[in-house]
XYZ file of C-alpha atoms in Angstrom:
251
model
C 189.045 93.096 93.395
C 187.959 94.006 89.857
C 185.414 92.958 87.282
C 186.908 90.980 84.409
C 185.685 89.475 81.167
C 187.152 86.415 79.636
C 186.408 85.751 75.975
C 186.379 82.062 75.006
C 185.813 81.428 78.760
C 184.529 77.940 78.285
C 187.496 76.875 76.078
C 190.658 74.828 76.976
C 192.560 77.954 78.092
C 189.821 80.443 78.901
C 188.108 78.035 81.373
C 191.365 77.744 83.524
C 191.928 81.520 83.288
C 188.408 82.056 84.576
C 189.035 79.667 87.470
C 192.190 81.267 88.520
C 190.891 84.766 88.421
C 187.771 83.745 90.524
C 190.050 81.899 92.958
C 191.856 85.273 93.487
C 188.442 86.998 94.250
C 187.680 88.755 91.100
C 184.258 88.880 89.641
C 184.661 87.170 86.159
C 182.269 87.229 83.277
C 182.502 84.384 80.680
C 181.784 85.345 77.119
C 181.275 82.750 74.500
C 178.755 81.954 71.806
C 176.704 79.654 74.119
C 177.548 80.661 77.733
C 174.696 82.442 79.470
C 174.140 85.224 80.380
C 176.822 86.485 78.083
C 176.288 84.428 74.951
C 177.746 86.493 72.213
C 179.198 85.814 68.842
C 182.158 88.200 68.615
C 182.111 88.011 64.904
C 178.770 89.838 64.911
C 179.109 92.042 68.179
C 175.930 93.796 68.967
C 174.044 94.943 72.137
C 174.806 91.640 73.978
C 178.600 92.488 73.711
C 178.068 96.023 75.050
C 176.060 94.601 77.978
C 178.769 92.086 78.836
C 181.333 94.832 78.755
C 179.660 97.363 80.985
C 181.579 98.020 84.137
C 184.484 95.747 83.177
C 187.989 96.723 84.094
C 189.989 94.075 82.382
C 189.342 91.801 79.322
C 191.367 88.666 78.702
C 190.804 87.792 75.052
C 191.158 83.941 74.709
C 188.513 83.380 71.963
C 190.070 82.343 68.627
C 189.163 80.165 65.625
C 191.500 78.724 62.976
C 188.442 78.853 60.658
C 188.633 82.595 60.434
C 186.899 85.701 61.783
C 189.409 86.516 64.453
C 190.152 90.039 63.107
C 186.537 90.928 62.770
C 185.882 89.622 66.364
C 188.809 91.685 67.748
C 187.348 94.903 66.060
C 184.073 94.405 67.673
C 185.661 93.539 71.060
C 188.010 96.621 70.966
C 185.192 98.918 70.038
C 183.025 97.668 72.935
C 185.908 97.934 75.346
C 186.702 101.508 74.303
C 182.970 102.383 74.699
C 182.927 100.793 78.160
C 186.062 102.576 79.374
C 187.966 99.241 79.853
C 191.457 99.801 81.409
C 193.352 96.686 80.395
C 193.115 94.291 77.383
C 195.148 91.114 77.573
C 195.587 88.931 74.493
C 197.060 85.425 74.118
C 198.783 84.914 70.785
C 201.264 82.278 69.476
C 205.054 82.247 69.244
C 206.089 82.758 65.710
C 203.081 84.625 64.428
C 205.405 87.232 62.873
C 207.823 84.485 61.464
C 205.749 81.702 60.033
C 203.528 82.621 56.985
C 200.647 80.309 57.924
C 197.130 81.632 57.544
C 196.026 81.192 61.235
C 199.313 82.841 62.400
C 198.815 85.773 60.077
C 195.426 86.362 61.585
C 196.778 86.193 65.079
C 199.431 88.626 64.212
C 196.876 90.989 62.698
C 194.915 90.818 65.946
C 198.055 91.662 67.816
C 198.354 94.816 65.763
C 194.705 95.821 66.372
C 195.217 95.300 70.194
C 198.340 97.423 70.030
C 196.633 100.253 68.077
C 193.385 100.033 70.158
C 194.116 103.027 72.373
C 193.520 100.809 75.349
C 196.132 99.659 77.858
C 197.331 96.377 76.492
C 199.330 93.179 77.178
C 200.231 90.536 74.651
C 201.587 87.107 75.579
C 202.831 84.595 72.950
C 202.860 80.907 73.846
C 203.936 77.847 72.137
C 201.585 74.969 71.207
C 199.514 73.403 74.112
C 199.958 69.710 74.842
C 196.283 69.311 74.224
C 196.535 70.602 70.646
C 199.574 68.444 69.919
C 197.680 65.346 71.247
C 194.625 66.210 69.044
C 196.868 66.462 65.892
C 198.676 63.221 66.752
C 195.507 61.490 67.426
C 194.171 62.452 64.025
C 197.266 61.404 62.257
C 197.372 58.061 64.233
C 193.998 56.974 62.823
C 195.849 55.600 59.825
C 198.186 52.532 59.891
C 201.107 54.886 58.891
C 201.634 58.078 60.894
C 202.943 60.769 58.411
C 204.867 63.535 60.063
C 206.378 66.680 58.512
C 210.141 66.006 58.142
C 212.626 67.921 60.188
C 210.012 69.867 62.220
C 210.237 70.209 65.953
C 207.765 71.402 68.504
C 207.879 72.808 72.207
C 204.642 71.973 73.685
C 203.496 73.608 76.972
C 201.030 72.684 79.734
C 197.954 74.909 79.252
C 197.568 75.398 82.953
C 200.925 77.079 83.078
C 199.785 79.436 80.315
C 196.584 80.161 82.238
C 198.577 80.948 85.355
C 200.673 83.462 83.484
C 197.671 85.088 81.755
C 195.870 85.495 85.084
C 198.979 87.035 86.549
C 199.196 89.577 83.728
C 195.498 90.326 83.875
C 195.901 91.276 87.493
C 198.820 93.551 86.752
C 199.217 96.807 84.861
C 199.299 96.991 81.068
C 202.721 95.722 80.045
C 202.733 95.696 76.278
C 204.379 92.666 74.593
C 205.809 90.605 77.400
C 208.299 87.676 77.160
C 207.139 84.605 75.360
C 206.257 81.522 77.288
C 207.442 78.119 75.914
C 207.389 74.452 76.980
C 210.256 72.938 78.827
C 211.682 70.914 75.774
C 212.128 71.359 72.002
C 211.417 67.956 70.636
C 211.343 66.343 67.222
C 207.812 65.445 65.958
C 209.013 61.915 65.630
C 209.791 61.547 69.465
C 206.528 63.235 70.413
C 204.530 60.957 68.052
C 206.208 57.859 69.485
C 205.429 59.055 73.056
C 201.880 59.576 72.170
C 201.436 56.192 70.481
C 203.087 54.458 73.448
C 200.787 56.261 75.931
C 197.629 55.733 73.875
C 198.367 51.963 73.812
C 195.715 51.195 71.167
C 197.094 47.739 70.544
C 197.769 48.573 66.856
C 201.347 49.135 65.798
C 201.990 52.226 63.775
C 204.763 53.026 61.280
C 205.979 56.468 61.789
C 207.323 58.204 58.648
C 208.683 61.654 58.155
C 207.734 63.313 54.921
C 209.408 66.299 53.326
C 206.712 68.959 52.535
C 206.983 72.230 50.584
C 205.946 75.969 50.804
C 207.026 79.054 52.783
C 205.085 77.940 55.937
C 206.756 74.553 56.001
C 210.092 76.135 55.670
C 209.515 78.514 58.488
C 208.241 75.619 60.793
C 211.256 73.606 59.828
C 213.574 76.568 60.677
C 211.926 76.681 64.059
C 210.142 79.991 63.663
C 207.380 78.710 66.086
C 209.800 77.812 68.811
C 211.079 79.799 71.851
C 214.032 77.813 73.162
C 215.326 80.917 75.045
C 211.922 81.105 76.972
C 211.591 77.391 77.862
C 209.990 78.293 81.220
C 207.210 75.669 81.258
C 207.664 72.721 83.712
C 205.157 70.129 82.573
C 206.450 67.661 79.948
C 204.470 66.033 77.272
C 204.960 62.601 78.817
C 203.519 63.939 82.078
C 200.492 65.267 80.168
C 200.102 61.846 78.455
C 200.289 59.974 81.705
C 197.536 62.152 83.222
C 195.326 61.800 80.147
C 195.698 58.088 79.262
C 196.842 56.634 82.673
C 199.768 54.779 81.107
C 203.474 55.226 81.648
C 204.972 56.633 78.430
């Protein structure tokens, strides 16, 4: 068994990756801004990062922020990994980062390039959006009496546990470069996903669901399905099954 480090190891995905790797007998260090003994802000790096990396064979990089700083964090992580002689760097990215001109996607794509050019053995997996993320977005939209959705946009949400299983599998293997994308089992309209969410949430308030045309290059790319992977619909868990577990209602 090997020593592994999971960045963002207390997050939605990183926590599950950590559990799976530990269940397989690996020593796993969890790195995040507040998790002791490896509480490190990757955007700053420093001696704490070097200490966390010492003796590590494989790094699974799950830490990410839509608020910026991912590229700087990746540079610090890669430098520390090179200094420690890390054998394998595994990075989780998003389907469509090279097709959708959305700020966060551009940052993820830039990190992919940093990983590829790191001089380390590397693996990059792109996944479609997690059920959890979609539920948060819909929950925010449903706070108003009218739920406004981007017109003609679809999504392909996937169960985060399935992505964690795949990441753990990749971490335990040899560096594989860019591997096949992983997508949810269904490509769905936002309208149908929103209605399933509202039904499962069962707040007692009726919501009008309205699709609104937007503008801009990012919207056009989302509308064209640049963030989808219908040819890699390997996930099994549906959005309705996720909602049933979360809210305890039949959707």
